C-alpha positions as a Markdown table, in Angstrom:
| # | Residue | x | y | z |
|---|---|---|---|---|
| 1 | Met | -65.1 | 26.0 | 2.4 |
| 2 | Arg | -63.7 | 24.5 | 6.4 |
| 3 | Asn | -65.2 | 21.1 | 5.4 |
| 4 | Ile | -63.1 | 20.7 | 2.5 |
| 5 | Gly | -59.9 | 21.9 | 4.3 |
| 6 | Lys | -61.0 | 19.3 | 7.1 |
| 7 | Leu | -61.7 | 16.2 | 4.4 |
| 8 | Val | -58.0 | 17.3 | 2.4 |
| 9 | Leu | -56.6 | 16.9 | 6.0 |
| 10 | Ile | -58.2 | 13.9 | 7.3 |
| 11 | Thr | -57.3 | 12.2 | 4.1 |
| 12 | Ser | -54.2 | 12.9 | 3.6 |
| 13 | Leu | -53.6 | 11.4 | 7.3 |
| 14 | Met | -55.3 | 8.1 | 6.0 |
| 15 | Leu | -53.1 | 8.1 | 3.0 |
| 16 | Ser | -49.6 | 8.3 | 5.0 |
| 17 | Pro | -49.4 | 5.0 | 6.9 |
| 18 | Asn | -46.1 | 5.4 | 8.2 |
| 19 | Leu | -47.5 | 8.6 | 10.3 |
| 20 | Phe | -48.8 | 6.8 | 13.8 |
| 21 | Ala | -46.5 | 3.8 | 13.4 |
| 22 | Asp | -43.7 | 2.9 | 16.0 |
| 23 | Asp | -40.9 | 2.8 | 13.6 |
| 24 | Lys | -37.6 | 5.1 | 13.8 |
| 25 | Pro | -37.2 | 6.9 | 10.2 |
| 26 | Gly | -35.3 | 5.3 | 7.9 |
| 27 | Asp | -36.7 | 1.4 | 9.6 |
| 28 | Asn | -38.0 | 1.0 | 6.3 |
| 29 | Val | -35.4 | 2.1 | 3.6 |
| 30 | Ala | -33.2 | 0.4 | 1.7 |
| 31 | Pro | -29.5 | 0.7 | 2.3 |
| 32 | Val | -28.4 | 2.8 | -1.0 |
| 33 | Ala | -25.3 | 2.1 | -2.1 |
| 34 | Val | -23.4 | 5.4 | -2.4 |
| 35 | Ser | -19.9 | 5.4 | -4.3 |
| 36 | Lys | -17.4 | 8.2 | -3.4 |
| 37 | Pro | -17.2 | 10.6 | -5.8 |
| 38 | Asp | -14.1 | 10.8 | -7.8 |
| 39 | Asp | -11.4 | 13.1 | -9.5 |
| 40 | Ser | -11.7 | 11.7 | -13.1 |
| 41 | Asp | -11.2 | 15.0 | -14.7 |
| 42 | Ala | -7.9 | 16.4 | -12.7 |
| 43 | Leu | -6.4 | 13.1 | -13.1 |
| 44 | Lys | -6.8 | 11.9 | -16.7 |
| 45 | Gly | -3.9 | 10.9 | -18.3 |
| 46 | Val | -1.5 | 11.3 | -14.3 |
| 47 | Glu | -0.2 | 8.5 | -13.5 |
| 48 | Lys | 1.5 | 10.1 | -10.5 |
| 49 | Gly | 0.9 | 12.2 | -7.7 |
| 50 | Lys | 3.6 | 14.4 | -7.2 |
| 51 | Val | 3.0 | 16.8 | -3.9 |
| 52 | Ile | 4.5 | 18.5 | -1.4 |
| 53 | Phe | 2.3 | 19.6 | 1.4 |
| 54 | Asp | 4.3 | 22.6 | 3.3 |
| 55 | Ile | 3.3 | 22.1 | 7.0 |
| 56 | Asn | 3.0 | 25.2 | 9.4 |
| 57 | Met | 1.1 | 25.2 | 12.5 |
| 58 | Ala | 1.0 | 25.3 | 16.4 |
| 59 | Ser | -2.1 | 23.1 | 17.2 |
| 60 | Ala | -1.3 | 19.9 | 17.5 |
| 61 | Glu | -5.2 | 18.8 | 17.7 |
| 62 | Lys | -5.4 | 20.3 | 13.9 |
| 63 | Met | -2.2 | 18.5 | 12.9 |
| 64 | Thr | -4.2 | 15.7 | 13.6 |
| 65 | Leu | -7.1 | 16.3 | 11.9 |
| 66 | Tyr | -5.2 | 17.8 | 8.3 |
| 67 | Leu | -2.7 | 14.4 | 8.7 |
| 68 | Met | -6.5 | 12.6 | 8.9 |
| 69 | Val | -7.1 | 14.3 | 5.3 |
| 70 | Ile | -4.0 | 14.0 | 3.8 |
| 71 | Arg | -4.1 | 10.1 | 4.6 |
| 72 | Glu | -7.3 | 10.0 | 2.9 |
| 73 | Thr | -5.2 | 12.2 | -0.2 |
| 74 | Val | -2.2 | 9.4 | -0.4 |
| 75 | Asp | -5.2 | 6.6 | -0.4 |
| 76 | Asp | -7.9 | 8.8 | -2.7 |
| 77 | Leu | -4.8 | 9.0 | -5.2 |
| 78 | Lys | -4.5 | 5.3 | -5.0 |
| 79 | Arg | -8.3 | 4.3 | -5.4 |
| 80 | Gln | -8.1 | 6.0 | -9.0 |
| 81 | Gly | -4.6 | 4.7 | -10.0 |
| 82 | Val | -2.5 | 7.5 | -9.9 |
| 83 | Glu | 0.6 | 6.6 | -7.4 |
| 84 | Pro | 0.9 | 8.7 | -5.1 |
| 85 | Asp | 4.7 | 11.0 | -4.5 |
| 86 | Val | 4.6 | 12.7 | -1.4 |
| 87 | Ile | 6.4 | 14.8 | 0.9 |
| 88 | Leu | 5.5 | 16.4 | 4.3 |
| 89 | Ala | 7.7 | 19.6 | 4.6 |
| 90 | Phe | 7.6 | 20.7 | 8.3 |
| 91 | Arg | 8.1 | 24.4 | 9.2 |
| 92 | Gly | 7.8 | 27.0 | 11.6 |
| 93 | Met | 6.4 | 26.3 | 14.5 |
| 94 | Ser | 5.1 | 22.5 | 13.9 |
| 95 | Val | 8.3 | 21.5 | 13.8 |
| 96 | Lys | 7.6 | 21.4 | 18.1 |
| 97 | Leu | 4.3 | 19.1 | 17.0 |
| 98 | Ile | 6.9 | 16.2 | 15.1 |
| 99 | Ser | 10.0 | 15.9 | 18.0 |
| 100 | Arg | 9.8 | 13.4 | 20.6 |
| 101 | Asp | 11.3 | 16.5 | 23.2 |
| 102 | Arg | 7.7 | 17.5 | 25.0 |
| 103 | Glu | 9.1 | 19.8 | 27.9 |
| 104 | Asp | 8.2 | 23.1 | 26.6 |
| 105 | Met | 4.5 | 21.2 | 25.4 |
| 106 | Glu | 1.1 | 21.5 | 26.9 |
| 107 | Leu | -0.1 | 18.4 | 29.0 |
| 108 | Thr | -3.2 | 19.0 | 27.2 |
| 109 | Asp | -1.4 | 17.9 | 24.1 |
| 110 | Tyr | 0.0 | 14.3 | 24.9 |
| 111 | Glu | -2.8 | 12.8 | 23.4 |
| 112 | His | -2.7 | 14.3 | 20.7 |
| 113 | Leu | 0.9 | 14.4 | 20.2 |
| 114 | Asp | 0.7 | 10.5 | 20.5 |
| 115 | Lys | -1.7 | 10.2 | 17.6 |
| 116 | Ile | 0.2 | 12.6 | 15.4 |
| 117 | Ala | 3.3 | 9.6 | 16.5 |
| 118 | Thr | 1.0 | 7.1 | 15.2 |
| 119 | Gln | -0.6 | 9.5 | 12.2 |
| 120 | Leu | 3.2 | 9.8 | 10.6 |
| 121 | Ala | 4.3 | 6.0 | 11.0 |
| 122 | Asp | 1.4 | 4.8 | 9.1 |
| 123 | Leu | 1.8 | 7.7 | 6.8 |
| 124 | Gln | 5.8 | 6.7 | 6.4 |
| 125 | Lys | 4.3 | 2.6 | 5.7 |
| 126 | Glu | 2.4 | 4.4 | 2.8 |
| 127 | Gly | 6.0 | 5.6 | 1.5 |
| 128 | Val | 5.4 | 9.2 | 2.3 |
| 129 | Arg | 8.6 | 10.9 | 2.8 |
| 130 | Met | 8.9 | 13.9 | 5.5 |
| 131 | Glu | 11.1 | 16.3 | 6.3 |
| 132 | Ala | 11.6 | 18.7 | 8.9 |
| 133 | Cys | 13.4 | 23.1 | 8.6 |
| 134 | Ser | 16.7 | 23.0 | 10.0 |
| 135 | Val | 16.2 | 26.6 | 10.6 |
| 136 | Ala | 12.8 | 26.8 | 12.4 |
| 137 | Thr | 14.5 | 24.0 | 14.5 |
| 138 | Arg | 16.9 | 26.1 | 15.2 |
| 139 | Leu | 14.2 | 28.9 | 16.2 |
| 140 | Phe | 12.2 | 26.9 | 18.3 |
| 141 | Asn | 15.0 | 25.5 | 20.3 |
| 142 | Val | 14.2 | 21.6 | 18.6 |
| 143 | Asp | 17.3 | 19.1 | 18.5 |
| 144 | Asn | 17.2 | 17.7 | 15.2 |
| 145 | Gly | 17.9 | 14.8 | 17.0 |
| 146 | Thr | 15.2 | 14.8 | 19.5 |
| 147 | Leu | 12.8 | 14.2 | 15.3 |
| 148 | Leu | 10.1 | 11.3 | 14.9 |
| 149 | Asp | 11.7 | 8.5 | 12.8 |
| 150 | Gly | 11.6 | 8.5 | 9.7 |
| 151 | Ile | 11.5 | 12.9 | 9.5 |
| 152 | Lys | 15.2 | 13.9 | 7.5 |
| 153 | Pro | 16.4 | 17.6 | 9.1 |
| 154 | Val | 17.1 | 20.0 | 5.8 |
| 155 | Gly | 18.5 | 22.8 | 5.5 |
| 156 | Asn | 16.4 | 25.9 | 4.2 |
| 157 | Thr | 12.7 | 24.5 | 3.7 |
| 158 | Phe | 12.2 | 27.5 | 1.7 |
| 159 | Val | 14.6 | 26.3 | -0.2 |
| 160 | Ser | 13.7 | 22.9 | -0.1 |
| 161 | Leu | 10.3 | 24.3 | -1.7 |
| 162 | Thr | 11.8 | 25.9 | -4.5 |
| 163 | Gly | 13.4 | 22.7 | -5.6 |
| 164 | Tyr | 10.7 | 20.0 | -5.1 |
| 165 | Gln | 8.0 | 22.5 | -7.4 |
| 166 | Ala | 10.7 | 23.1 | -10.3 |
| 167 | Gln | 10.2 | 19.1 | -10.2 |
| 168 | Gly | 7.0 | 19.2 | -11.0 |
| 169 | Tyr | 5.4 | 18.8 | -7.4 |
| 170 | Ala | 1.9 | 20.4 | -6.8 |
| 171 | Asn | 2.6 | 22.4 | -3.1 |
| 172 | Ile | -0.5 | 22.3 | -0.4 |
| 173 | Pro | -0.1 | 25.1 | 1.9 |
| 174 | Ile | -1.2 | 23.6 | 5.4 |
| 175 | Tyr | -1.8 | 26.5 | 7.7 |
């Protein structure tokens, strides 16, 4: 019986030509075209993607991640033949992340704040509208005049969210 086990092992090794080769994994593998999954079931009959992102967070690093995903969402809608109609509504502590005034911000956040400004400018070029809650700017001592370019102060984001939902916008919370 032992000899049969050795014979199976030796045969297996002999039939594995790449086992002792110097090739790196994947060297002999042909590239495969992988298509990105789509959202055809959800988007059936949809011509315009009306969405408002309800953004309320204090972390600059986390904000950069979510803005990247929002950009991908805009691009995915376009790729799938849906016209994006996207609004970013900033409220709570997030208003501090969209201000040019960095006096109260940590130095370690500056790199992320720069990236946020760039990401927002790029999203605006794609037609994304942006607003900031004046209740939040008042509560967190952010002068509306220091908001990044293209961000419109509104009276109360809760009222704004209510209105946009009544107009058929999907509300996506980002916390």
